[in-house]
Coordinates of C-alpha atoms and ligand atoms in Angstrom, one line a residue:
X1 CA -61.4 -297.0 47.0
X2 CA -58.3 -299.2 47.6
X3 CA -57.9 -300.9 51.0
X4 CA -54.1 -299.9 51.4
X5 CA -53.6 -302.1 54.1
X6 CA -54.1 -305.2 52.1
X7 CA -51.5 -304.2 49.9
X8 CA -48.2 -306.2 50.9
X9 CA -45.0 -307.0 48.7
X10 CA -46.4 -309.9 47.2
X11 CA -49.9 -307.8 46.7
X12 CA -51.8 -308.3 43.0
X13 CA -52.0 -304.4 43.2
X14 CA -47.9 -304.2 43.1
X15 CA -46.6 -302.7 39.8
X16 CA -44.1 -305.1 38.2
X17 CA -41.6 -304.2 35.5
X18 CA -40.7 -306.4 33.2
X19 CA -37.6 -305.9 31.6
X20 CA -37.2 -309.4 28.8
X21 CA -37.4 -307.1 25.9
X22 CA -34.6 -305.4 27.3
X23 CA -32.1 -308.7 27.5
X24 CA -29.8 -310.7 25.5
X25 CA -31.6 -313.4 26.6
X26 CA -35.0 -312.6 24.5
X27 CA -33.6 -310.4 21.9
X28 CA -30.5 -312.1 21.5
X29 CA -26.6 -310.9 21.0
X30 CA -26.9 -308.4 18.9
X31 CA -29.2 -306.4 20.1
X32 CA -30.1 -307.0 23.5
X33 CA -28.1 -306.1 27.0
X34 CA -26.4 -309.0 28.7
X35 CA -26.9 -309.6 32.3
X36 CA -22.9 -309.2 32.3
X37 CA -23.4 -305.4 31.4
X38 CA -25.7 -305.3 34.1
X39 CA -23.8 -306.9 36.6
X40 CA -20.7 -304.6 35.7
X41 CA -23.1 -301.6 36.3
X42 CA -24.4 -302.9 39.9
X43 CA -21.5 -300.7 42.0
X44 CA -22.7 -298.3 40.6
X45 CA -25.7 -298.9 40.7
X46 CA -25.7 -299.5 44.2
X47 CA -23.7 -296.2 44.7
X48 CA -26.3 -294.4 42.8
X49 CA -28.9 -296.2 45.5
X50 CA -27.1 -294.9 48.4
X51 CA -26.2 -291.7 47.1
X52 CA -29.8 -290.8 46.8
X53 CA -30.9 -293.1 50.0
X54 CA -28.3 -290.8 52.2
X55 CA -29.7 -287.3 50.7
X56 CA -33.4 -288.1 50.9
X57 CA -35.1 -285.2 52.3
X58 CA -32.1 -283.0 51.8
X59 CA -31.3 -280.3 48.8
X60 CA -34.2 -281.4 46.0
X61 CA -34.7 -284.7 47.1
X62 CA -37.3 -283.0 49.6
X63 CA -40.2 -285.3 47.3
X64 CA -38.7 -288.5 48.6
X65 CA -40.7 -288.0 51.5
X66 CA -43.8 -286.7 51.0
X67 CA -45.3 -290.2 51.5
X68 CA -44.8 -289.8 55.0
X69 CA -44.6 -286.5 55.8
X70 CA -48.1 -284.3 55.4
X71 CA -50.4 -285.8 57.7
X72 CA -51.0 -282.3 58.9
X73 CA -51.1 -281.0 55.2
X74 CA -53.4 -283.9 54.1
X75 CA -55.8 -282.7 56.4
X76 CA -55.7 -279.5 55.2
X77 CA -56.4 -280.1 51.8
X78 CA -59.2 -282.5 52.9
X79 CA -61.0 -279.9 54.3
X80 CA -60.1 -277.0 51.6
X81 CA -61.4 -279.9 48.9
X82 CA -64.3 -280.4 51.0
X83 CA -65.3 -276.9 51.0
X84 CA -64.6 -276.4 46.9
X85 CA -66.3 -279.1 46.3
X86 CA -69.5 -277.7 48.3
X87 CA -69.3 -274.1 46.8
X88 CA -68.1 -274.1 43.6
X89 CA -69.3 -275.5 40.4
X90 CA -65.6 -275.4 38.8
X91 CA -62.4 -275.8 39.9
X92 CA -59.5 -274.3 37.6
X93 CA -55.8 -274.5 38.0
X94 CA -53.5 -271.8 36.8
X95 CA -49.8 -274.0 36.1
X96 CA -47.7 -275.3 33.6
X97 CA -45.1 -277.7 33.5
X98 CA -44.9 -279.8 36.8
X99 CA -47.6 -277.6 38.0
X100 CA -49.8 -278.6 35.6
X101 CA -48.9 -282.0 33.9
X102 CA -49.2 -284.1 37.5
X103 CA -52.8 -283.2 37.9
X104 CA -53.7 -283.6 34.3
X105 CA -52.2 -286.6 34.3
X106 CA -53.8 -288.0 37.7
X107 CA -57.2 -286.8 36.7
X108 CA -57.3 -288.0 33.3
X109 CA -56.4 -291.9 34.9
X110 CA -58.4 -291.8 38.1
X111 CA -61.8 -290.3 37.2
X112 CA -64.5 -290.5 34.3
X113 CA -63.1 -289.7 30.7
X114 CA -65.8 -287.5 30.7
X115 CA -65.5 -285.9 33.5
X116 CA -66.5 -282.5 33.4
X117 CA -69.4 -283.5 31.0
X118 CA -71.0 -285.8 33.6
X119 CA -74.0 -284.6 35.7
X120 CA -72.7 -283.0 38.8
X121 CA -74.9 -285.5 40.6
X122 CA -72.3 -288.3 39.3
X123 CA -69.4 -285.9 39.4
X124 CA -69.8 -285.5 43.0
X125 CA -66.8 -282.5 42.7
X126 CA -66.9 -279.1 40.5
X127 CA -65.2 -279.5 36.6
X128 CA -61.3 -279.4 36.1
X129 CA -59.6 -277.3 33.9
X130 CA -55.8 -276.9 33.8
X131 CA -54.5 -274.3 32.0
X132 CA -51.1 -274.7 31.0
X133 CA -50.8 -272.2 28.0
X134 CA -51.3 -268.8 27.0
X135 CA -52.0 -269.3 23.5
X136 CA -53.9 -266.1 23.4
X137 CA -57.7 -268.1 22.3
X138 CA -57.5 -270.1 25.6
X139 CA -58.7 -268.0 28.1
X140 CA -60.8 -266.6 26.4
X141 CA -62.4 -270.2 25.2
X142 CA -62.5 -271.1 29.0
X143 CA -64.4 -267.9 30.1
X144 CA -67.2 -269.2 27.6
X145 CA -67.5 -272.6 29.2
X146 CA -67.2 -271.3 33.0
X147 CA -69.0 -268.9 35.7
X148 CA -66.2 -266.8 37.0
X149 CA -68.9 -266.3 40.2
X150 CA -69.2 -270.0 40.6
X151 CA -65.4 -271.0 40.3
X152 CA -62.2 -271.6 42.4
X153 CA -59.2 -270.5 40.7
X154 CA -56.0 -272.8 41.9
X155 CA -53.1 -270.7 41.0
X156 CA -50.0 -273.0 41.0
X157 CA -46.5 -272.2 40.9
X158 CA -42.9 -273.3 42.7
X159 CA -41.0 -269.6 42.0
X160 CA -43.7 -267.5 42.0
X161 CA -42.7 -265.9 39.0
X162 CA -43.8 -268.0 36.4
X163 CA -44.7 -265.3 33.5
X164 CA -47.5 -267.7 32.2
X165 CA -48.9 -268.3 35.4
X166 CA -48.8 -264.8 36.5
X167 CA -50.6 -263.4 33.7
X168 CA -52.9 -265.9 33.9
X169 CA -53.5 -264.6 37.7
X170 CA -53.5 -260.8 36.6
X171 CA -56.3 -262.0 34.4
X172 CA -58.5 -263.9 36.6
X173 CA -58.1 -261.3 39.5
X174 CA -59.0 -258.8 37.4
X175 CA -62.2 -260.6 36.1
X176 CA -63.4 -261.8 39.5
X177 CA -62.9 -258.4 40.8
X178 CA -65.5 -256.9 38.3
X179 CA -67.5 -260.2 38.6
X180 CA -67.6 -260.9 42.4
X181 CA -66.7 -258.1 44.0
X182 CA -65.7 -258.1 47.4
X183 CA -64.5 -261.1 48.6
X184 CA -63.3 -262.2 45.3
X185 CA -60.4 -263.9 47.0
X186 CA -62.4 -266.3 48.3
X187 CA -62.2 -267.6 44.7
X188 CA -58.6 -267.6 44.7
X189 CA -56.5 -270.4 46.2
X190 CA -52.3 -270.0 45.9
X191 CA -49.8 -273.0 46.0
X192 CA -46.4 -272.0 46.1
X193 CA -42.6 -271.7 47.9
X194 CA -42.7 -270.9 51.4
X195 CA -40.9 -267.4 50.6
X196 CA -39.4 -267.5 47.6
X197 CA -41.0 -265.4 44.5
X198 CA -44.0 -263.1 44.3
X199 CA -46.9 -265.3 44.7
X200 CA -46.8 -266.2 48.6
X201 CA -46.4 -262.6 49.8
X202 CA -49.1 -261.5 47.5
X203 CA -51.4 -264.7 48.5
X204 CA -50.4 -263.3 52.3
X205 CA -51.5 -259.7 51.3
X206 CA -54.7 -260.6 49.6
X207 CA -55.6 -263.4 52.9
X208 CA -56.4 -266.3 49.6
X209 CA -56.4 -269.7 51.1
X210 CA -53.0 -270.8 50.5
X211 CA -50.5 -273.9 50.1
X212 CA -46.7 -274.6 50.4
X213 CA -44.6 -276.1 47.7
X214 CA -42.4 -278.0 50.2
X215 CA -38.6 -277.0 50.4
X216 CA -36.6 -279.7 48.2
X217 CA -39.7 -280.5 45.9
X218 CA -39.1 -279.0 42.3
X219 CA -41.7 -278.5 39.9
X220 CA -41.8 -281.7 38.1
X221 CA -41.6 -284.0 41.2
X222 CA -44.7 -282.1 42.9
X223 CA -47.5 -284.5 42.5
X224 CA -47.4 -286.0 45.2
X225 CA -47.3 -282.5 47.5
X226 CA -50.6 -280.5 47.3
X227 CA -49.4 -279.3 43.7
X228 CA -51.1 -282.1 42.9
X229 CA -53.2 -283.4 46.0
X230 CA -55.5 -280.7 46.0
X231 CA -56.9 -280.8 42.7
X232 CA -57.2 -284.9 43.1
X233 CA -59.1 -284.3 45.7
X234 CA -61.3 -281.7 45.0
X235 CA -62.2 -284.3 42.0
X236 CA -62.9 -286.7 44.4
X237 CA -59.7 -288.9 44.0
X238 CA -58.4 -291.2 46.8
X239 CA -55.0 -288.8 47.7
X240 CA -54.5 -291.5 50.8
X241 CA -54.2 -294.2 47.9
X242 CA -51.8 -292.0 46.1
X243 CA -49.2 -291.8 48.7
X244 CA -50.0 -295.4 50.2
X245 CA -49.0 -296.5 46.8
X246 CA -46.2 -294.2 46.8
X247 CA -44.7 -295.2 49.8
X248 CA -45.2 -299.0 48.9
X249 CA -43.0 -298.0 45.6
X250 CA -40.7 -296.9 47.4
X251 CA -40.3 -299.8 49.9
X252 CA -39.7 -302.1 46.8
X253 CA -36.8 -299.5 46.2
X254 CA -35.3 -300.1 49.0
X255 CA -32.9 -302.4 48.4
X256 CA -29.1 -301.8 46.2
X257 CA -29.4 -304.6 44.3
X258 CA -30.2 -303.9 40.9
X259 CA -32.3 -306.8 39.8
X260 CA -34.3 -306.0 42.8
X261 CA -35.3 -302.7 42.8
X262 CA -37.6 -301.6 39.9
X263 CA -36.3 -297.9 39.8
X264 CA -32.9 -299.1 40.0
X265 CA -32.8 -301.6 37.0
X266 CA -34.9 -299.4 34.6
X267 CA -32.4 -296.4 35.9
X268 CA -29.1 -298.9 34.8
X269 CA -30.6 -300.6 31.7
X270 CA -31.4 -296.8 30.6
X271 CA -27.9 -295.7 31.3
X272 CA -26.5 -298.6 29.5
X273 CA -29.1 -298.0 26.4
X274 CA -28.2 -294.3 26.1
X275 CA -24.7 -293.8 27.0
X276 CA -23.3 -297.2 25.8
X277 CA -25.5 -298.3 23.2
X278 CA -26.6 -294.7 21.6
X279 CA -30.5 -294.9 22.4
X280 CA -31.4 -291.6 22.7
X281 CA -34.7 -291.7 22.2
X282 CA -37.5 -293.3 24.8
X283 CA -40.9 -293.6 23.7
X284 CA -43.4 -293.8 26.3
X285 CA -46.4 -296.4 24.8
X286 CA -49.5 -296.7 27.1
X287 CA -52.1 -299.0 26.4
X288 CA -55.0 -297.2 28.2
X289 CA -56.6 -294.4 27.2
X290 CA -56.7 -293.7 31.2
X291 CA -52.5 -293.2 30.7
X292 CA -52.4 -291.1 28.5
X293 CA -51.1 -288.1 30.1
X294 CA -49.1 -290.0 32.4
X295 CA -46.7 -290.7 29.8
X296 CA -46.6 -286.7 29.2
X297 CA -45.5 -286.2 32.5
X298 CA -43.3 -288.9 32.4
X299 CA -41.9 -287.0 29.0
X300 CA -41.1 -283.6 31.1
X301 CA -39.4 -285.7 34.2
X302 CA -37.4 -287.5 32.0
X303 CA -36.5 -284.7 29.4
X304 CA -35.7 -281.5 31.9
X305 CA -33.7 -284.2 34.6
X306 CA -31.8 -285.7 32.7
X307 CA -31.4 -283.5 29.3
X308 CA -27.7 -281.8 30.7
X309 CA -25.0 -280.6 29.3
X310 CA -22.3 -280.2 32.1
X311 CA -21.8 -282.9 35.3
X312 CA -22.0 -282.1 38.4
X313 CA -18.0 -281.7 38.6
X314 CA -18.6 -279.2 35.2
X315 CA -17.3 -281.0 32.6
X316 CA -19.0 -280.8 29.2
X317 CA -20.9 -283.5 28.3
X318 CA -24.6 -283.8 26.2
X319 CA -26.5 -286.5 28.1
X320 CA -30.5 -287.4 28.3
X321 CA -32.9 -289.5 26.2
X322 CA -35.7 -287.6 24.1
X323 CA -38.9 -288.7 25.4
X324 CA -41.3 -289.4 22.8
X325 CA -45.1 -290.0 23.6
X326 CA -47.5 -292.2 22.2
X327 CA -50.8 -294.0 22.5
X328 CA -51.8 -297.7 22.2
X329 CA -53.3 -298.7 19.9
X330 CA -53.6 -295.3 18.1
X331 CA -50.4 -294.7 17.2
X332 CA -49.8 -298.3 16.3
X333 CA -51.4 -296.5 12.6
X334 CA -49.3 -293.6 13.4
X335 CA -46.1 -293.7 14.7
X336 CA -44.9 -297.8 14.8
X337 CA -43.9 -297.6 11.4
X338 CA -40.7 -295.2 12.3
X339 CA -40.4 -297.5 16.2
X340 CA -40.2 -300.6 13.9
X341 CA -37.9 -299.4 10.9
X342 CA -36.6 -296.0 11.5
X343 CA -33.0 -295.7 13.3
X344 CA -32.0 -297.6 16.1
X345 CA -32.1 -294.7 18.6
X346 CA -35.2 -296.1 20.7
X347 CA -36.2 -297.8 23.5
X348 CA -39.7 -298.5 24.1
X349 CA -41.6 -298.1 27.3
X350 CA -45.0 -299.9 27.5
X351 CA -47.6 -299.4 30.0
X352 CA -49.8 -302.2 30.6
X353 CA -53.0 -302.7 32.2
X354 CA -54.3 -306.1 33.4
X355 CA -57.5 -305.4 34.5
X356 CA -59.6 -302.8 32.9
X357 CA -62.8 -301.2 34.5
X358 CA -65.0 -302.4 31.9
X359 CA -65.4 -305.1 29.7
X360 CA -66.0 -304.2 26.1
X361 CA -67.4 -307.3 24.7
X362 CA -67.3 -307.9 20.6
X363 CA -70.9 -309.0 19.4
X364 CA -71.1 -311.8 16.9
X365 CA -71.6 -310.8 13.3
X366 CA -70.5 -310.4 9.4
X367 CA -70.7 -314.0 8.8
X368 CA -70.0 -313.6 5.6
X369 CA -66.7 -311.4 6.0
X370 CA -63.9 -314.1 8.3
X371 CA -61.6 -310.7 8.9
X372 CA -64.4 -309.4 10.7
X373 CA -66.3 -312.7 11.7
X374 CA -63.2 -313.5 13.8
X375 CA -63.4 -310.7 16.2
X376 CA -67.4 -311.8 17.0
X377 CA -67.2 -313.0 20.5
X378 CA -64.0 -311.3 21.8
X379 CA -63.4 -308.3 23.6
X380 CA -62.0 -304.7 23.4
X381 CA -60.0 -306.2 26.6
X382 CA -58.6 -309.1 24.5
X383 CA -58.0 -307.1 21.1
X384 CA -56.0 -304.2 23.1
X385 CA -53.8 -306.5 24.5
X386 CA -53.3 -308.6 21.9
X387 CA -52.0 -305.4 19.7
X388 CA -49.9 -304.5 22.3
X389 CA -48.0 -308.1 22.3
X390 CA -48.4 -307.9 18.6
X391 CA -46.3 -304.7 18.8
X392 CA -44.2 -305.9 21.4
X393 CA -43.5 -309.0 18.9
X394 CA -42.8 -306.4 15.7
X395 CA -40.4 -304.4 17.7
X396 CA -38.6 -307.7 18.8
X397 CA -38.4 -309.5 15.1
X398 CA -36.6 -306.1 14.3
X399 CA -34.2 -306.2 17.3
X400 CA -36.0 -303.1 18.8
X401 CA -35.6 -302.9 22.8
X402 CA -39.0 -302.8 24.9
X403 CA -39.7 -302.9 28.9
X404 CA -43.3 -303.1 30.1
X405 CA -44.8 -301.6 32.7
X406 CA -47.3 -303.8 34.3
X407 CA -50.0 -301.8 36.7
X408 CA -52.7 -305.0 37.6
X409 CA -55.5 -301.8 37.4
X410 CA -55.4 -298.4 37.3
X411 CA -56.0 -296.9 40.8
X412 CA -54.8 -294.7 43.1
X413 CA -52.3 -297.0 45.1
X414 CA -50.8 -298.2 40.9
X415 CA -50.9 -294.2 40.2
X416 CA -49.2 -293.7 43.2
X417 CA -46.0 -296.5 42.4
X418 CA -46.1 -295.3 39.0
X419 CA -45.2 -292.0 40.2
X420 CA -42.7 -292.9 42.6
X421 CA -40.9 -295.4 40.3
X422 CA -40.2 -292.8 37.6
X423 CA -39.1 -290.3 40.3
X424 CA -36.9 -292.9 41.8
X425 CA -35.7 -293.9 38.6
X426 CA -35.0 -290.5 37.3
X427 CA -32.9 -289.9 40.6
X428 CA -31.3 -293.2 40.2
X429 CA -30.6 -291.8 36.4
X430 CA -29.1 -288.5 37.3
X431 CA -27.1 -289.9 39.6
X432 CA -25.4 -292.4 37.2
X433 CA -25.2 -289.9 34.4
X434 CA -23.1 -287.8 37.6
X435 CA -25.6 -284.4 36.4
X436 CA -27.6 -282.9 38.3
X437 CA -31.3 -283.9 38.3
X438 CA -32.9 -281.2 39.7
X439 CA -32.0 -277.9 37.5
X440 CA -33.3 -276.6 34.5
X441 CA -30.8 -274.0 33.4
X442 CA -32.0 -274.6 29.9
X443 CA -35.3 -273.5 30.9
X444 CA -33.9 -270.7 32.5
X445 CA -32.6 -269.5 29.3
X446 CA -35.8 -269.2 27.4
X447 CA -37.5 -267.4 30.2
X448 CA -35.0 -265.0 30.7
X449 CA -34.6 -264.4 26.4
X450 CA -38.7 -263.9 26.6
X451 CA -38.5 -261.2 29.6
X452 CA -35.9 -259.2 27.7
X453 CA -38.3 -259.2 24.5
X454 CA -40.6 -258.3 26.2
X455 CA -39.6 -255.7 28.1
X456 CA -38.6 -256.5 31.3
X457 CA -37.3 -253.5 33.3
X458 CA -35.0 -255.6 35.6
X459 CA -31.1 -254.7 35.2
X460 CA -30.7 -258.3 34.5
X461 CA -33.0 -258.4 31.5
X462 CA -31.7 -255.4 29.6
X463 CA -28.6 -257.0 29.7
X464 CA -30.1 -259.9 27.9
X465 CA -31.8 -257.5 25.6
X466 CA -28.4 -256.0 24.5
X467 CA -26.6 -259.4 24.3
X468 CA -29.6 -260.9 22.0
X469 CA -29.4 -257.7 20.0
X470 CA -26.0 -258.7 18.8
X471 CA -27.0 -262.4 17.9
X472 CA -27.7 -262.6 13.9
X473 CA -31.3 -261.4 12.4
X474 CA -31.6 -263.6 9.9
X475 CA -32.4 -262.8 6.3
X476 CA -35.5 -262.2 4.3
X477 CA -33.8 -264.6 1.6
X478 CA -34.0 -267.8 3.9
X479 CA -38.3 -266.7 4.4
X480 CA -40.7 -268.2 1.4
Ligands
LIG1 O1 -40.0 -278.9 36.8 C1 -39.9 -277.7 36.8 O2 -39.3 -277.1 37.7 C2 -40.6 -276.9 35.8 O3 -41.1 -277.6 34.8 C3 -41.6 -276.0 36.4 O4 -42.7 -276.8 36.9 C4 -42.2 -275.0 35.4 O5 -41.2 -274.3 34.7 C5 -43.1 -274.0 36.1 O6 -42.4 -273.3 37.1 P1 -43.1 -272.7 38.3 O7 -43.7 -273.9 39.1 O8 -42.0 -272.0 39.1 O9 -44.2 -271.8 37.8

């Protein structure tokens, strides 16, 4: 566990960006930023800093504060954990997108890659499961592997309304009814809005154990509220670290000067790689397995905040980068080829670790083959690294833009800036890109065309059902 009070500004645990891929300086003239472009963007950079300092807390910037604001709530979800943990053998949570890809994301760096396979003994906390689709196998695939009787089912979701989620809930409720029988909603625990949708008065009617989504938090910045709290700590993850770190990200944000503030100078380099130089593309390249899914939720911050066609004052525009998630090393033999040659449309997002929590060392051998010899007496720790320089060298012999990333481990006070930095950074983003941050109209769309297929009976959805109608069927012809 991390010791958050050691952690100062000039703490080895403080994640660092580095930006020298970014600048004229490294990757010269012709394809790099100047610190003159940067230095034209800092009024607005710094109006961008003070338009999101001076609304903190207020509309959906609500998430700026959880750091500091849920002692009461931290408690609470200490002692709910505390009691999952004791009586339940696994621990699912019903969500998709921010209600889902935070707590993947957190679980997948903070505990055991094999976590539900361990031993409980080691475990200490019931399996995780997040199901985030309703690809019609899936539940069906998790009912194999799980007791309903022995699990807690975490049913997640901001509007309450989510047609995924919901039917995911009708399932479950159903199934513990005929499995558990009375008190079957001890089994069920509800996060959502204070009063908005369907889930909190039905968690009220049924008495389940139940959390607010704060006011001001949207889906995707929910981590860090007990969206993505609770199931941390019912897998015995350090939540305290989470926000400490969180908090500590977002003092080093705290200043307007661009080459300062972390958030700030990713938010202003991105603006000035998308909307001046044409990078619409951002691929997110950790080089830990334990990141993996931390660059997935980076993908759905990034894509539904800042993929907008209007500003905020309405007039058309097509803005966002399209995230693009990959692995290091694997998709060095997968995906590098296009980074390296393809268009110029990218920038490239690195995460780095310094200090992993093993060492892998490389055993001497194959004498007789040097390629191989040569790695005798290394380590995993060395090789990973040295790909990831080796990639960060390709990409800059052909005048592709990088920034790294640097967390010194992976822990919960790094998990927590990393969190906070993109959030910050998104805001920052949104607010140079004059969109707003926070909507998802697009989104909207989708769900509202599904509901009308599907049958909806709302006045709102036959509407849609007779405006789709009138939209063109397409042709056997164009089928093979
Ligand atoms: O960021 C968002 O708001 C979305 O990705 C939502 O998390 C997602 O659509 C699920 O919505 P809800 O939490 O209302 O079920």
């Amino acid at each position: 566990m991390t010791d958050n009070r050691k952690i100062t500004s000039s703490s080895p645990q403080r994640v660092r960006l580095d930006v020298n891929h970014m600048m004229t300086d490294t990757m010269g003239m012709r394809y790099g930023i100047a610190p003159e472009q940067v230095e034209d963007y800092a009024k607005a950079a710094a109006a961008a800093h003070a338009a999101v300092q001076a609304a903190r807390g207020t509309g959906w910037l609500g998430w700026t504060e959880l750091p500091y604001n849920q002692k009461k709530i931290v408690e609470k979800v200490k002692k709910v954990a505390g009691h999952v943990r004791e009586h339940f053998d696994t621990f699912v949570v019903l969500g998709i997108g921010g209600s889902a890809l935070g707590p993947i994301a957190v679980q997948w760096a903070l505990n055991h890659p094999y976590y539900n396979q361990l031993p409980k003994a080691k475990r200490g906390g019931p399996r995780l499961y997040v199901e985030d689709n309703i690809d019609p196998e899936r539940m069906g695939a998790l009912l194999d592997v799980i007791e309903v009787q022995s699990t807690c089912f975490c049913v997640v979701t901001k509007s309450g309304n989510t047609a995924e989620t919901m039917s995911q809930y009708l399932i479950i409720s159903d199934l513990l009814k005929q499995a558990v029988g009375q008190g079957w909603q001890r089994h069920v625990i509800a996060i959502t809005d204070a009063e908005r949708g369907n889930l909190a008065p039905l968690a009220k009617a049924e008495g389940f154990e139940a959390f607010v989504i704060p006011d001001g938090v949207g889906g995707r910045f929910s981590e860090l509220c007990p969206v993505g709290l609770l199931p941390a700590a019912v897998c015995g993850i350090d939540i305290d670290g989470l926000l400490a770190g969180a908090a500590f990200m977002d003092a080093a944000c705290k200043t307007d000067r661009v080459w300062e503030n972390p958030a700030l100078l990713m938010a202003t380099l991105q603006y000035i790689a998308m909307e001046d130089m044409g990078f619409n593309v951002h691929v997110l390249l950790p080089y830990a397995d334990r990141l993996r899914f931390m660059a997935d939720w980076v993908c759905q911050l990034w894509a539904e905040s800042l993929g907008k066609n209007v500003t905020r004052r309405g007039m058309a525009i097509n803005v966002g980068q399209t995230p693009a998630k990959a692995l290091g090393v694997t998709d060095q033999h997968s995906q590098l080829q296009l980074y390296t040659e393809g268009p110029y449309d990218k920038v490239v997002t690195f995460f780095k670790v310094e200090k992993f929590q093993a060492e892998q060392p490389i055993p001497n051998g194959c004498k007789a083959y040097p390629d191989v010899a040569f790695l005798g007496g290394k380590s995993h720790n060395a090789l990973i690294e040295a790909e990831r320089k080796g990639t960060e060298y390709a990409l800059y012999r052909a005048g592709r833009l990088s920034q790294t990333i640097v967390l010194p481990e992976v822990n919960a006070h790094t998990i927590g800036q990393l969190i906070f930095l993109w959030e910050m950074c998104t805001a920052y983003t949104g607010e140079l890109l004059d969109i707003d941050a926070f909507n998802q109209p697009g989104v909207e769309e989708s769900k509202a065309a599904a509901y009308a297929v599907l049958g909806h009976p709302g006045e709102k959805y036959a509407a849609k059902r007779a405006e789709m109608k009138k939209a063109p069927a397409g042709s056997g012809k164009y089928v093979v």
